[in-house]
mmCIF file of C-alpha atoms in Angstrom:
data_model
loop_
_atom_site.group_PDB
_atom_site.id
_atom_site.type_symbol
_atom_site.label_atom_id
_atom_site.label_comp_id
_atom_site.label_asym_id
_atom_site.label_seq_id
_atom_site.Cartn_x
_atom_site.Cartn_y
_atom_site.Cartn_z
ATOM 1 C CA MET Y 1 118.154 95.699 63.591
ATOM 2 C CA ALA Y 2 114.657 94.939 63.094
ATOM 3 C CA GLY Y 3 114.487 91.786 65.469
ATOM 4 C CA TYR Y 4 115.782 90.859 68.648
ATOM 5 C CA PRO Y 5 118.900 88.825 69.402
ATOM 6 C CA ILE Y 6 119.061 86.130 71.284
ATOM 7 C CA PHE Y 7 118.087 87.134 74.881
ATOM 8 C CA SER Y 8 118.459 86.345 78.320
ATOM 9 C CA ASP Y 9 116.022 86.058 81.328
ATOM 10 C CA GLY Y 10 115.962 89.669 82.348
ATOM 11 C CA MET Y 11 118.851 89.000 85.000
ATOM 12 C CA GLY Y 12 121.384 91.248 83.152
ATOM 13 C CA THR Y 13 122.988 94.892 83.813
ATOM 14 C CA THR Y 14 121.149 97.806 82.958
ATOM 15 C CA GLU Y 15 121.845 101.477 82.340
ATOM 16 C CA ILE Y 16 119.583 104.120 81.368
ATOM 17 C CA TRP Y 17 119.595 107.687 79.977
ATOM 18 C CA ARG Y 18 116.980 110.166 79.370
ATOM 19 C CA ILE Y 19 117.026 112.511 76.621
ATOM 20 C CA ARG Y 20 117.305 116.127 77.379
ATOM 21 C CA ASN Y 21 118.124 118.485 74.255
ATOM 22 C CA ASP Y 22 121.478 116.929 72.895
ATOM 23 C CA ASP Y 23 122.318 115.343 76.570
ATOM 24 C CA LEU Y 24 122.199 112.016 77.871
ATOM 25 C CA ILE Y 25 120.895 112.059 81.489
ATOM 26 C CA PRO Y 26 121.796 109.180 83.508
ATOM 27 C CA VAL Y 27 118.506 107.619 85.426
ATOM 28 C CA SER Y 28 119.215 106.260 88.953
ATOM 29 C CA ALA Y 29 119.041 102.588 89.706
ATOM 30 C CA LYS Y 30 115.769 103.179 91.733
ATOM 31 C CA GLU Y 31 114.117 104.808 88.788
ATOM 32 C CA HIS Y 32 114.618 102.043 86.601
ATOM 33 C CA GLY Y 33 111.115 101.286 84.845
ATOM 34 C CA GLU Y 34 109.808 104.467 85.144
ATOM 35 C CA PHE Y 35 109.199 106.539 82.156
ATOM 36 C CA PHE Y 36 107.913 109.983 81.301
ATOM 37 C CA MET Y 37 105.796 110.049 78.243
ATOM 38 C CA GLY Y 38 107.267 113.369 76.955
ATOM 39 C CA ASP Y 39 110.827 111.948 76.891
ATOM 40 C CA CYS Y 40 112.735 109.717 75.224
ATOM 41 C CA TYR Y 41 115.285 107.054 76.609
ATOM 42 C CA ILE Y 42 118.151 104.685 75.912
ATOM 43 C CA VAL Y 43 118.222 101.788 77.922
ATOM 44 C CA LYS Y 44 121.579 99.606 77.585
ATOM 45 C CA TYR Y 45 120.919 96.232 78.695
ATOM 46 C CA SER Y 46 124.145 94.063 78.943
ATOM 47 C CA TYR Y 47 124.128 90.322 79.368
ATOM 48 C CA VAL Y 48 126.222 87.186 78.569
ATOM 49 C CA ILE Y 49 125.370 83.746 76.998
ATOM 50 C CA GLU Y 50 127.983 81.067 76.671
ATOM 51 C CA ASP Y 51 130.662 83.507 78.172
ATOM 52 C CA THR Y 52 129.996 86.038 75.407
ATOM 53 C CA LYS Y 53 128.917 89.452 76.325
ATOM 54 C CA HIS Y 54 126.096 90.760 74.516
ATOM 55 C CA TYR Y 55 124.662 94.532 74.433
ATOM 56 C CA LEU Y 56 121.047 95.296 73.783
ATOM 57 C CA LEU Y 57 120.227 99.325 73.088
ATOM 58 C CA LEU Y 58 116.678 100.019 73.292
ATOM 59 C CA TYR Y 59 115.744 103.431 72.653
ATOM 60 C CA TRP Y 60 112.279 104.148 73.840
ATOM 61 C CA ILE Y 61 109.843 106.880 72.356
ATOM 62 C CA GLY Y 62 107.326 108.476 74.795
ATOM 63 C CA SER Y 63 103.869 109.036 73.137
ATOM 64 C CA ASN Y 64 104.369 112.746 73.917
ATOM 65 C CA SER Y 65 107.822 113.565 73.086
ATOM 66 C CA ASN Y 66 108.964 115.455 69.866
ATOM 67 C CA THR Y 67 110.374 114.150 66.518
ATOM 68 C CA GLY Y 68 113.524 116.272 67.538
ATOM 69 C CA GLU Y 69 113.835 114.182 70.626
ATOM 70 C CA ALA Y 70 113.218 110.643 68.924
ATOM 71 C CA GLY Y 71 116.123 111.591 66.313
ATOM 72 C CA THR Y 72 118.326 112.470 68.997
ATOM 73 C CA ALA Y 73 117.747 109.122 70.840
ATOM 74 C CA ALA Y 74 118.523 107.296 67.578
ATOM 75 C CA ARG Y 75 121.511 109.084 66.762
ATOM 76 C CA LYS Y 76 122.881 108.630 70.276
ATOM 77 C CA THR Y 77 122.120 104.762 70.334
ATOM 78 C CA VAL Y 78 124.191 104.536 67.018
ATOM 79 C CA GLU Y 79 126.979 106.461 68.473
ATOM 80 C CA MET Y 80 126.750 104.192 71.395
ATOM 81 C CA GLN Y 81 126.526 101.091 69.181
ATOM 82 C CA ARG Y 82 129.667 102.103 67.362
ATOM 83 C CA GLN Y 83 131.645 102.731 70.833
ATOM 84 C CA LEU Y 84 130.749 99.152 72.055
ATOM 85 C CA GLN Y 85 131.468 97.170 68.869
ATOM 86 C CA GLY Y 86 131.065 93.520 69.030
ATOM 87 C CA ASN Y 87 127.741 91.605 69.768
ATOM 88 C CA THR Y 88 125.394 94.845 70.062
ATOM 89 C CA HIS Y 89 122.159 95.452 68.671
ATOM 90 C CA GLN Y 90 119.695 98.146 68.699
ATOM 91 C CA VAL Y 91 115.929 98.256 68.688
ATOM 92 C CA ARG Y 92 113.441 101.322 68.447
ATOM 93 C CA VAL Y 93 110.522 101.114 70.836
ATOM 94 C CA GLU Y 94 107.542 103.061 70.681
ATOM 95 C CA GLN Y 95 105.078 103.779 74.036
ATOM 96 C CA GLY Y 96 102.226 101.379 73.791
ATOM 97 C CA LYS Y 97 104.354 98.931 71.533
ATOM 98 C CA GLU Y 98 106.692 97.588 74.232
ATOM 99 C CA PRO Y 99 107.623 93.942 73.162
ATOM 100 C CA SER Y 100 108.449 91.166 75.894
ATOM 101 C CA GLN Y 101 112.080 91.594 75.848
ATOM 102 C CA PHE Y 102 111.761 95.283 76.654
ATOM 103 C CA MET Y 103 109.323 94.363 79.618
ATOM 104 C CA ALA Y 104 111.873 91.476 80.731
ATOM 105 C CA VAL Y 105 114.468 94.082 81.606
ATOM 106 C CA PHE Y 106 112.062 95.785 83.899
ATOM 107 C CA GLY Y 107 111.155 92.661 85.458
ATOM 108 C CA GLY Y 108 107.788 92.570 83.761
ATOM 109 C CA ARG Y 109 106.538 95.977 84.525
ATOM 110 C CA ILE Y 110 106.851 99.616 84.018
ATOM 111 C CA ILE Y 111 105.427 102.929 84.994
ATOM 112 C CA LEU Y 112 104.533 105.970 82.658
ATOM 113 C CA TYR Y 113 104.235 109.344 84.102
ATOM 114 C CA LYS Y 114 102.960 112.288 82.230
ATOM 115 C CA GLY Y 115 105.035 115.086 81.531
ATOM 116 C CA GLY Y 116 109.086 115.472 80.914
ATOM 117 C CA PHE Y 117 111.946 117.563 80.003
ATOM 118 C CA VAL Y 118 111.105 120.922 78.387
ATOM 119 C CA SER Y 119 112.937 120.840 74.780
ATOM 120 C CA THR Y 120 114.276 123.236 72.711
ATOM 121 C CA PHE Y 121 112.480 121.412 70.162
ATOM 122 C CA ASP Y 122 109.345 122.624 71.545
ATOM 123 C CA GLY Y 123 110.071 126.205 71.401
ATOM 124 C CA PRO Y 124 110.134 128.910 73.931
ATOM 125 C CA GLY Y 125 108.024 129.392 76.955
ATOM 126 C CA GLY Y 126 108.040 125.544 78.112
ATOM 127 C CA HIS Y 127 108.940 124.207 81.620
ATOM 128 C CA ASP Y 128 109.992 120.935 82.939
ATOM 129 C CA GLU Y 129 106.839 118.650 84.302
ATOM 130 C CA ALA Y 130 108.134 116.249 87.053
ATOM 131 C CA ARG Y 131 105.978 113.721 88.947
ATOM 132 C CA LYS Y 132 103.058 115.545 90.622
ATOM 133 C CA SER Y 133 102.172 115.217 94.439
ATOM 134 C CA SER Y 134 98.912 113.899 93.506
ATOM 135 C CA TYR Y 135 98.319 111.259 90.435
ATOM 136 C CA MET Y 136 96.531 108.224 89.277
ATOM 137 C CA LEU Y 137 97.980 105.472 87.791
ATOM 138 C CA GLN Y 138 95.995 102.675 85.845
ATOM 139 C CA VAL Y 139 97.555 99.200 86.335
ATOM 140 C CA ARG Y 140 96.682 96.709 83.484
ATOM 141 C CA GLY Y 141 98.044 93.611 81.867
ATOM 142 C CA THR Y 142 97.313 89.967 81.095
ATOM 143 C CA GLN Y 143 100.448 88.415 82.818
ATOM 144 C CA ASP Y 144 102.946 88.824 85.520
ATOM 145 C CA ARG Y 145 105.497 90.086 82.760
ATOM 146 C CA ASN Y 146 103.388 92.704 80.898
ATOM 147 C CA ILE Y 147 101.785 94.815 83.279
ATOM 148 C CA LYS Y 148 102.074 98.514 82.499
ATOM 149 C CA ALA Y 149 101.190 101.449 85.261
ATOM 150 C CA THR Y 150 100.047 104.353 83.040
ATOM 151 C CA GLU Y 151 99.107 108.136 84.792
ATOM 152 C CA VAL Y 152 95.643 109.141 83.793
ATOM 153 C CA ASP Y 153 93.703 111.882 85.025
ATOM 154 C CA LEU Y 154 92.930 112.264 88.668
ATOM 155 C CA ARG Y 155 89.004 111.785 88.364
ATOM 156 C CA ALA Y 156 86.499 109.136 88.777
ATOM 157 C CA GLY Y 157 85.659 108.841 85.243
ATOM 158 C CA CYS Y 158 89.225 107.795 84.385
ATOM 159 C CA LEU Y 159 88.505 104.497 86.679
ATOM 160 C CA ASN Y 160 87.717 101.110 84.818
ATOM 161 C CA SER Y 161 86.248 97.924 86.384
ATOM 162 C CA ASN Y 162 88.912 95.731 84.145
ATOM 163 C CA ASP Y 163 91.935 97.319 85.867
ATOM 164 C CA CYS Y 164 93.188 98.339 89.124
ATOM 165 C CA PHE Y 165 94.182 102.048 90.024
ATOM 166 C CA VAL Y 166 96.831 103.457 92.463
ATOM 167 C CA ILE Y 167 95.691 106.864 93.652
ATOM 168 C CA VAL Y 168 98.308 109.194 95.482
ATOM 169 C CA ALA Y 169 96.246 112.359 96.608
ATOM 170 C CA GLY Y 170 98.569 114.221 98.875
ATOM 171 C CA SER Y 171 98.767 112.534 101.842
ATOM 172 C CA LYS Y 172 96.207 109.769 101.006
ATOM 173 C CA LEU Y 173 97.248 106.665 99.272
ATOM 174 C CA TYR Y 174 94.558 104.274 97.643
ATOM 175 C CA VAL Y 175 94.678 100.983 95.472
ATOM 176 C CA TRP Y 176 91.608 100.403 93.904
ATOM 177 C CA TYR Y 177 90.602 97.167 92.813
ATOM 178 C CA GLY Y 178 88.212 96.938 89.833
ATOM 179 C CA ASP Y 179 85.646 94.213 90.007
ATOM 180 C CA LYS Y 180 87.009 92.459 86.733
ATOM 181 C CA SER Y 181 90.633 93.340 87.398
ATOM 182 C CA SER Y 182 92.970 90.236 87.360
ATOM 183 C CA GLN Y 183 95.320 88.744 90.203
ATOM 184 C CA HIS Y 184 98.334 90.058 88.229
ATOM 185 C CA GLU Y 185 96.931 93.693 88.198
ATOM 186 C CA GLN Y 186 96.104 93.534 91.957
ATOM 187 C CA ARG Y 187 99.506 92.109 92.807
ATOM 188 C CA VAL Y 188 101.480 94.643 91.088
ATOM 189 C CA SER Y 189 99.143 97.552 92.076
ATOM 190 C CA SER Y 190 99.816 96.587 95.719
ATOM 191 C CA SER Y 191 103.518 96.429 95.225
ATOM 192 C CA ILE Y 192 103.619 99.981 93.416
ATOM 193 C CA ALA Y 193 101.540 101.275 96.251
ATOM 194 C CA ALA Y 194 103.684 99.902 98.836
ATOM 195 C CA LEU Y 195 106.871 101.760 97.589
ATOM 196 C CA ARG Y 196 104.955 104.912 98.533
ATOM 197 C CA GLY Y 197 103.574 104.266 101.903
ATOM 198 C CA ARG Y 198 100.762 102.320 103.498
ATOM 199 C CA PRO Y 199 97.910 102.301 101.077
ATOM 200 C CA ILE Y 200 94.094 101.734 101.690
ATOM 201 C CA PHE Y 201 92.904 99.116 99.658
ATOM 202 C CA VAL Y 202 89.263 99.856 98.052
ATOM 203 C CA ILE Y 203 86.969 97.149 96.372
ATOM 204 C CA GLU Y 204 84.932 98.359 93.546
ATOM 205 C CA GLY Y 205 81.233 98.889 95.112
ATOM 206 C CA LYS Y 206 82.570 99.842 98.730
ATOM 207 C CA GLU Y 207 84.031 103.202 98.101
ATOM 208 C CA ASN Y 208 83.451 105.626 100.722
ATOM 209 C CA GLU Y 209 82.915 109.572 100.651
ATOM 210 C CA SER Y 210 86.599 110.190 101.334
ATOM 211 C CA PHE Y 211 87.521 107.849 98.430
ATOM 212 C CA TRP Y 212 85.114 109.760 95.919
ATOM 213 C CA SER Y 213 86.529 113.353 97.513
ATOM 214 C CA CYS Y 214 90.021 112.706 96.468
ATOM 215 C CA LEU Y 215 88.618 111.936 92.848
ATOM 216 C CA GLY Y 216 86.572 115.017 92.883
ATOM 217 C CA GLY Y 217 83.343 113.427 93.483
ATOM 218 C CA LYS Y 218 81.509 110.390 91.740
ATOM 219 C CA GLU Y 219 81.595 110.220 87.862
ATOM 220 C CA ASP Y 220 80.114 107.466 85.273
ATOM 221 C CA TYR Y 221 83.065 105.258 84.439
ATOM 222 C CA ALA Y 222 83.923 102.194 81.885
ATOM 223 C CA ASN Y 223 82.591 99.234 83.676
ATOM 224 C CA SER Y 224 81.825 96.841 80.670
ATOM 225 C CA LYS Y 225 83.360 93.277 80.925
ATOM 226 C CA VAL Y 226 86.321 92.800 78.271
ATOM 227 C CA LEU Y 227 87.764 89.412 77.285
ATOM 228 C CA LYS Y 228 90.489 88.498 79.856
ATOM 229 C CA THR Y 229 92.701 85.562 78.834
ATOM 230 C CA GLU Y 230 95.779 84.177 80.467
ATOM 231 C CA GLY Y 231 97.685 84.188 77.168
ATOM 232 C CA ALA Y 232 99.539 87.057 75.463
ATOM 233 C CA HIS Y 233 98.153 88.307 72.118
ATOM 234 C CA PRO Y 234 100.836 88.381 69.893
ATOM 235 C CA PRO Y 235 100.660 90.376 66.584
ATOM 236 C CA LYS Y 236 99.334 88.890 63.454
ATOM 237 C CA LEU Y 237 100.182 89.934 59.857
ATOM 238 C CA PHE Y 238 98.025 89.735 57.042
ATOM 239 C CA HIS Y 239 98.265 90.025 53.175
ATOM 240 C CA CYS Y 240 95.781 91.474 51.376
ATOM 241 C CA SER Y 241 95.656 91.648 47.433
ATOM 242 C CA ASN Y 242 93.175 91.900 44.585
ATOM 243 C CA ALA Y 243 95.872 91.262 41.678
ATOM 244 C CA THR Y 244 93.658 88.079 40.515
ATOM 245 C CA GLY Y 245 90.601 90.777 40.473
ATOM 246 C CA VAL Y 246 89.314 89.155 43.673
ATOM 247 C CA PHE Y 247 90.012 90.826 46.933
ATOM 248 C CA LYS Y 248 91.654 87.975 49.171
#
């Protein structure tokens, strides 16, 4: 199905599986909303509307996953849909193109880590990449319901004045507020960090040497102002044609 069915407010029941070769590995509830960019996932969201149970099956394709894993996710989703029957819909979701309905399942925020399971599709010599002991998350979004925390390289050059960052460097934990970051981003980055310990909050322009040391030293980073609006930016479709001899 290309579109979404009537959707609830995200208060339904969620089950998630992570693709490993041809197997579905259950994801624990405490890890719901966390994804590895090298993997694919199946999300089963169950909800009730007017006393009727509905199922929404979303298969998420990580940007660094391979076509074999994506194919397995699609096939397993079809199999699950056949088993459930009834009011069941399936939707493919690609990393970076998560629609509002997908985000609603996770309370409007998701965390994306580098790495993932090694796959037989990758060939010999690979190894699993779990969450590292030191990493940096870039937190960005225009509203509370569309905030994404994405792992980037742990270095100062990856900072951006328009966003917030959660920095885990061994035993040290920082939350860096970009000068032009939004209140939504600041609030979510603080809550993400709070789950990992007691963070040190750093405002752009007031960093100390200990902070820069965790990032390997100072570097230039993106600090130009971008347009930030409260509203979302829905996609638009344009039809272009030169059928009349004039391009329109």
